[in-house]
Amino acid sequence: MFDDILSSEERDTTKTNVLNADRERFERSRTVADQQSLASTPLAASPSPSTPGPSSYIPAKFDPNVLRIRTIRFGPYDIQTWYDAPFPEEFSNIPDGRLWICEFCLKYMKSRFACQRHRLKCKCRHPPGDEIYRDGSVSIFEVDGRKNKIYCQNLCLLSKMFLDHKSLFYDVEPFLFYVITEVDEIGARFVGYFSKEKRNSKDLNLSCIMTLPVRQRQGWGNLLIDFSYLLSKKEGKCGTPERPLSALGAIGYQKYWTLAIMRFLQTAPEDPRLEG
């Protein structure tokens, strides 16, 4: 249609075709850029080890040689994973075994390049849902699995990498998720969460609980457990966690109830009885 305006040389578009050599050159350039950017960015010092703790607490199935995703980059931290999670097949062959996760919307990505582009576009600065608790820099959000399905599914995939018994991934609609965050000048940074069924006949107040490894041994787990009982108190129910407990879950509840009993005994009358 432009024969009378453009010459044959000007109409030639063969030089604009994308060839395999062009794709390979682009991938090489992106890999080099990712490596240089990673080398120039120091990792933040982790406040606690990224393993469950003493060697007796390390899960028996932990084997870094068989994990498809061996490390996640979450905010400023590189965190070693403990278990495999059922991410889509396209995430099974990541070259360096590192998954990049946005700490606000929990979207997962394959490379630093994709993560940096996501940060420019992502407007999330706190979990979706309602903020139902605030004390200083600590906030807890109630997230409905039906209203915020993608976020809750990403949350379940994240927790599976640190929980052996985790089985819920995509059917999140019957659950509420209570996400605890620490707020700074950038936003509400994810710390941990617990989930509970919206309707159950056994007064279960907690189905699953997880705190990021870099946030463990700082009292966050105790706060989440205490919050689950406070919710039961508001509902006029006794409340109990779903059983059987995981190994780390049992340790967390033992510590919580030991502390609760010691606090009671500080102000209890003399010779208290269990019946009282």
PDB file of N, CA and C in Angstrom, residues 5-62:
ATOM      1  N   ILE A   5       5.031   5.537  -2.251  1.00  0.00           N
ATOM      2  CA  ILE A   5       5.631   6.502  -1.313  1.00  0.00           C
ATOM      3  C   ILE A   5       7.035   6.066  -0.893  1.00  0.00           C
ATOM      4  N   LEU A   6       7.190   4.748  -0.577  1.00  0.00           N
ATOM      5  CA  LEU A   6       8.469   4.235  -0.087  1.00  0.00           C
ATOM      6  C   LEU A   6       9.145   3.405  -1.169  1.00  0.00           C
ATOM      7  N   SER A   7      10.453   3.470  -1.138  1.00  0.00           N
ATOM      8  CA  SER A   7      11.212   2.621  -2.054  1.00  0.00           C
ATOM      9  C   SER A   7      11.274   1.199  -1.512  1.00  0.00           C
ATOM     10  N   SER A   8      11.763   0.263  -2.307  1.00  0.00           N
ATOM     11  CA  SER A   8      11.849  -1.134  -1.865  1.00  0.00           C
ATOM     12  C   SER A   8      12.775  -1.281  -0.671  1.00  0.00           C
ATOM     13  N   GLU A   9      13.857  -0.515  -0.616  1.00  0.00           N
ATOM     14  CA  GLU A   9      14.781  -0.588   0.526  1.00  0.00           C
ATOM     15  C   GLU A   9      14.112  -0.052   1.791  1.00  0.00           C
ATOM     16  N   GLU A  10      13.331   1.012   1.635  1.00  0.00           N
ATOM     17  CA  GLU A  10      12.662   1.590   2.794  1.00  0.00           C
ATOM     18  C   GLU A  10      11.531   0.695   3.306  1.00  0.00           C
ATOM     19  N   ARG A  11      10.961  -0.124   2.406  1.00  0.00           N
ATOM     20  CA  ARG A  11       9.891  -1.034   2.823  1.00  0.00           C
ATOM     21  C   ARG A  11      10.411  -2.345   3.391  1.00  0.00           C
ATOM     22  N   ASP A  12      11.706  -2.561   3.349  1.00  0.00           N
ATOM     23  CA  ASP A  12      12.299  -3.828   3.810  1.00  0.00           C
ATOM     24  C   ASP A  12      12.245  -3.905   5.337  1.00  0.00           C
ATOM     25  N   THR A  13      11.615  -4.947   5.887  1.00  0.00           N
ATOM     26  CA  THR A  13      11.483  -5.132   7.344  1.00  0.00           C
ATOM     27  C   THR A  13      12.237  -6.359   7.847  1.00  0.00           C
ATOM     28  N   THR A  14      13.082  -6.941   7.020  1.00  0.00           N
ATOM     29  CA  THR A  14      13.780  -8.169   7.435  1.00  0.00           C
ATOM     30  C   THR A  14      14.725  -7.924   8.605  1.00  0.00           C
ATOM     31  N   LYS A  15      15.271  -6.704   8.679  1.00  0.00           N
ATOM     32  CA  LYS A  15      16.214  -6.428   9.755  1.00  0.00           C
ATOM     33  C   LYS A  15      15.537  -6.269  11.112  1.00  0.00           C
ATOM     34  N   THR A  16      14.236  -6.168  11.145  1.00  0.00           N
ATOM     35  CA  THR A  16      13.531  -6.016  12.426  1.00  0.00           C
ATOM     36  C   THR A  16      13.042  -7.344  12.989  1.00  0.00           C
ATOM     37  N   ASN A  17      13.248  -8.434  12.290  1.00  0.00           N
ATOM     38  CA  ASN A  17      12.844  -9.746  12.801  1.00  0.00           C
ATOM     39  C   ASN A  17      13.758 -10.164  13.942  1.00  0.00           C
ATOM     40  N   VAL A  18      13.165 -10.730  14.995  1.00  0.00           N
ATOM     41  CA  VAL A  18      13.926 -11.184  16.150  1.00  0.00           C
ATOM     42  C   VAL A  18      14.440 -12.593  15.861  1.00  0.00           C
ATOM     43  N   LEU A  19      15.746 -12.752  15.853  1.00  0.00           N
ATOM     44  CA  LEU A  19      16.375 -14.043  15.575  1.00  0.00           C
ATOM     45  C   LEU A  19      16.772 -14.733  16.867  1.00  0.00           C
ATOM     46  N   ASN A  20      17.085 -16.021  16.774  1.00  0.00           N
ATOM     47  CA  ASN A  20      17.542 -16.774  17.957  1.00  0.00           C
ATOM     48  C   ASN A  20      18.809 -16.168  18.534  1.00  0.00           C
ATOM     49  N   ALA A  21      19.687 -15.677  17.657  1.00  0.00           N
ATOM     50  CA  ALA A  21      20.919 -15.043  18.141  1.00  0.00           C
ATOM     51  C   ALA A  21      20.605 -13.806  18.979  1.00  0.00           C
ATOM     52  N   ASP A  22      19.579 -13.070  18.597  1.00  0.00           N
ATOM     53  CA  ASP A  22      19.168 -11.889  19.368  1.00  0.00           C
ATOM     54  C   ASP A  22      18.654 -12.300  20.738  1.00  0.00           C
ATOM     55  N   ARG A  23      17.866 -13.361  20.781  1.00  0.00           N
ATOM     56  CA  ARG A  23      17.340 -13.833  22.067  1.00  0.00           C
ATOM     57  C   ARG A  23      18.468 -14.293  22.976  1.00  0.00           C
ATOM     58  N   GLU A  24      19.426 -15.049  22.423  1.00  0.00           N
ATOM     59  CA  GLU A  24      20.556 -15.536  23.231  1.00  0.00           C
ATOM     60  C   GLU A  24      21.385 -14.383  23.757  1.00  0.00           C
ATOM     61  N   ARG A  25      21.619 -13.369  22.927  1.00  0.00           N
ATOM     62  CA  ARG A  25      22.399 -12.209  23.361  1.00  0.00           C
ATOM     63  C   ARG A  25      21.679 -11.456  24.471  1.00  0.00           C
ATOM     64  N   PHE A  26      20.347 -11.346  24.370  1.00  0.00           N
ATOM     65  CA  PHE A  26      19.574 -10.677  25.422  1.00  0.00           C
ATOM     66  C   PHE A  26      19.651 -11.458  26.731  1.00  0.00           C
ATOM     67  N   GLU A  27      19.507 -12.794  26.677  1.00  0.00           N
ATOM     68  CA  GLU A  27      19.568 -13.599  27.891  1.00  0.00           C
ATOM     69  C   GLU A  27      20.940 -13.505  28.546  1.00  0.00           C
ATOM     70  N   ARG A  28      22.023 -13.502  27.735  1.00  0.00           N
ATOM     71  CA  ARG A  28      23.368 -13.358  28.300  1.00  0.00           C
ATOM     72  C   ARG A  28      23.526 -12.013  28.994  1.00  0.00           C
ATOM     73  N   SER A  29      23.019 -10.966  28.361  1.00  0.00           N
ATOM     74  CA  SER A  29      23.139  -9.634  28.959  1.00  0.00           C
ATOM     75  C   SER A  29      22.362  -9.539  30.258  1.00  0.00           C
ATOM     76  N   ARG A  30      21.159 -10.124  30.287  1.00  0.00           N
ATOM     77  CA  ARG A  30      20.361 -10.072  31.505  1.00  0.00           C
ATOM     78  C   ARG A  30      21.009 -10.866  32.628  1.00  0.00           C
ATOM     79  N   THR A  31      21.587 -12.033  32.318  1.00  0.00           N
ATOM     80  CA  THR A  31      22.271 -12.836  33.338  1.00  0.00           C
ATOM     81  C   THR A  31      23.445 -12.082  33.934  1.00  0.00           C
ATOM     82  N   VAL A  32      24.246 -11.448  33.065  1.00  0.00           N
ATOM     83  CA  VAL A  32      25.392 -10.663  33.552  1.00  0.00           C
ATOM     84  C   VAL A  32      24.920  -9.507  34.429  1.00  0.00           C
ATOM     85  N   ALA A  33      23.835  -8.834  34.016  1.00  0.00           N
ATOM     86  CA  ALA A  33      23.317  -7.709  34.801  1.00  0.00           C
ATOM     87  C   ALA A  33      22.815  -8.185  36.161  1.00  0.00           C
ATOM     88  N   ASP A  34      22.146  -9.330  36.204  1.00  0.00           N
ATOM     89  CA  ASP A  34      21.661  -9.863  37.480  1.00  0.00           C
ATOM     90  C   ASP A  34      22.812 -10.190  38.404  1.00  0.00           C
ATOM     91  N   GLN A  35      23.856 -10.804  37.869  1.00  0.00           N
ATOM     92  CA  GLN A  35      25.010 -11.179  38.694  1.00  0.00           C
ATOM     93  C   GLN A  35      25.721  -9.946  39.235  1.00  0.00           C
ATOM     94  N   GLN A  36      25.900  -8.931  38.391  1.00  0.00           N
ATOM     95  CA  GLN A  36      26.561  -7.710  38.851  1.00  0.00           C
ATOM     96  C   GLN A  36      25.733  -6.991  39.899  1.00  0.00           C
ATOM     97  N   SER A  37      24.411  -6.949  39.689  1.00  0.00           N
ATOM     98  CA  SER A  37      23.537  -6.282  40.654  1.00  0.00           C
ATOM     99  C   SER A  37      23.514  -7.019  41.980  1.00  0.00           C
ATOM    100  N   LEU A  38      23.508  -8.353  41.926  1.00  0.00           N
ATOM    101  CA  LEU A  38      23.501  -9.144  43.157  1.00  0.00           C
ATOM    102  C   LEU A  38      24.793  -8.980  43.922  1.00  0.00           C
ATOM    103  N   ALA A  39      25.923  -8.915  43.188  1.00  0.00           N
ATOM    104  CA  ALA A  39      27.223  -8.774  43.853  1.00  0.00           C
ATOM    105  C   ALA A  39      27.385  -7.409  44.505  1.00  0.00           C
ATOM    106  N   SER A  40      26.726  -6.389  43.946  1.00  0.00           N
ATOM    107  CA  SER A  40      26.871  -5.034  44.474  1.00  0.00           C
ATOM    108  C   SER A  40      25.911  -4.717  45.599  1.00  0.00           C
ATOM    109  N   THR A  41      24.961  -5.615  45.893  1.00  0.00           N
ATOM    110  CA  THR A  41      23.964  -5.373  46.938  1.00  0.00           C
ATOM    111  C   THR A  41      24.247  -6.277  48.121  1.00  0.00           C
ATOM    112  N   PRO A  42      24.736  -5.758  49.258  1.00  0.00           N
ATOM    113  CA  PRO A  42      25.005  -6.615  50.408  1.00  0.00           C
ATOM    114  C   PRO A  42      23.722  -7.121  51.032  1.00  0.00           C
ATOM    115  N   LEU A  43      23.767  -8.356  51.509  1.00  0.00           N
ATOM    116  CA  LEU A  43      22.611  -8.926  52.186  1.00  0.00           C
ATOM    117  C   LEU A  43      22.473  -8.341  53.579  1.00  0.00           C
ATOM    118  N   ALA A  44      21.254  -8.161  54.012  1.00  0.00           N
ATOM    119  CA  ALA A  44      21.019  -7.701  55.375  1.00  0.00           C
ATOM    120  C   ALA A  44      21.372  -8.800  56.357  1.00  0.00           C
ATOM    121  N   ALA A  45      21.900  -8.401  57.503  1.00  0.00           N
ATOM    122  CA  ALA A  45      22.249  -9.378  58.521  1.00  0.00           C
ATOM    123  C   ALA A  45      20.977  -9.987  59.095  1.00  0.00           C
ATOM    124  N   SER A  46      20.914 -11.297  59.097  1.00  0.00           N
ATOM    125  CA  SER A  46      19.735 -11.978  59.607  1.00  0.00           C
ATOM    126  C   SER A  46      19.738 -11.945  61.128  1.00  0.00           C
ATOM    127  N   PRO A  47      18.642 -11.530  61.774  1.00  0.00           N
ATOM    128  CA  PRO A  47      18.598 -11.473  63.230  1.00  0.00           C
ATOM    129  C   PRO A  47      18.606 -12.842  63.880  1.00  0.00           C
ATOM    130  N   SER A  48      18.302 -13.886  63.115  1.00  0.00           N
ATOM    131  CA  SER A  48      18.354 -15.234  63.652  1.00  0.00           C
ATOM    132  C   SER A  48      18.647 -16.199  62.527  1.00  0.00           C
ATOM    133  N   PRO A  49      19.153 -17.393  62.825  1.00  0.00           N
ATOM    134  CA  PRO A  49      19.508 -18.331  61.772  1.00  0.00           C
ATOM    135  C   PRO A  49      18.300 -18.686  60.924  1.00  0.00           C
ATOM    136  N   SER A  50      18.551 -19.086  59.664  1.00  0.00           N
ATOM    137  CA  SER A  50      17.459 -19.468  58.776  1.00  0.00           C
ATOM    138  C   SER A  50      17.189 -20.958  58.851  1.00  0.00           C
ATOM    139  N   THR A  51      17.526 -21.575  59.944  1.00  0.00           N
ATOM    140  CA  THR A  51      17.207 -22.979  60.187  1.00  0.00           C
ATOM    141  C   THR A  51      16.356 -23.055  61.436  1.00  0.00           C
ATOM    142  N   PRO A  52      15.654 -24.161  61.694  1.00  0.00           N
ATOM    143  CA  PRO A  52      14.739 -24.210  62.824  1.00  0.00           C
ATOM    144  C   PRO A  52      15.394 -24.041  64.181  1.00  0.00           C
ATOM    145  N   GLY A  53      16.703 -24.081  64.283  1.00  0.00           N
ATOM    146  CA  GLY A  53      17.338 -23.913  65.582  1.00  0.00           C
ATOM    147  C   GLY A  53      18.366 -24.974  65.830  1.00  0.00           C
ATOM    148  N   PRO A  54      18.459 -25.484  67.059  1.00  0.00           N
ATOM    149  CA  PRO A  54      19.408 -26.541  67.354  1.00  0.00           C
ATOM    150  C   PRO A  54      19.203 -27.745  66.451  1.00  0.00           C
ATOM    151  N   SER A  55      20.249 -28.563  66.315  1.00  0.00           N
ATOM    152  CA  SER A  55      20.200 -29.678  65.377  1.00  0.00           C
ATOM    153  C   SER A  55      19.061 -30.629  65.679  1.00  0.00           C
ATOM    154  N   SER A  56      18.624 -30.715  66.935  1.00  0.00           N
ATOM    155  CA  SER A  56      17.529 -31.613  67.268  1.00  0.00           C
ATOM    156  C   SER A  56      16.198 -31.124  66.730  1.00  0.00           C
ATOM    157  N   TYR A  57      16.121 -29.818  66.359  1.00  0.00           N
ATOM    158  CA  TYR A  57      14.875 -29.266  65.853  1.00  0.00           C
ATOM    159  C   TYR A  57      14.804 -29.306  64.331  1.00  0.00           C
ATOM    160  N   ILE A  58      15.919 -29.590  63.632  1.00  0.00           N
ATOM    161  CA  ILE A  58      15.925 -29.563  62.182  1.00  0.00           C
ATOM    162  C   ILE A  58      15.048 -30.679  61.651  1.00  0.00           C
ATOM    163  N   PRO A  59      14.106 -30.395  60.774  1.00  0.00           N
ATOM    164  CA  PRO A  59      13.224 -31.434  60.252  1.00  0.00           C
ATOM    165  C   PRO A  59      14.008 -32.563  59.610  1.00  0.00           C
ATOM    166  N   ALA A  60      13.521 -33.794  59.817  1.00  0.00           N
ATOM    167  CA  ALA A  60      14.240 -34.967  59.342  1.00  0.00           C
ATOM    168  C   ALA A  60      14.339 -35.008  57.820  1.00  0.00           C
ATOM    169  N   LYS A  61      13.360 -34.428  57.115  1.00  0.00           N
ATOM    170  CA  LYS A  61      13.340 -34.512  55.664  1.00  0.00           C
ATOM    171  C   LYS A  61      14.102 -33.369  55.000  1.00  0.00           C
ATOM    172  N   PHE A  62      14.756 -32.523  55.782  1.00  0.00           N
ATOM    173  CA  PHE A  62      15.461 -31.385  55.208  1.00  0.00           C
ATOM    174  C   PHE A  62      16.696 -31.867  54.448  1.00  0.00           C
TER     175      PHE A  62
END
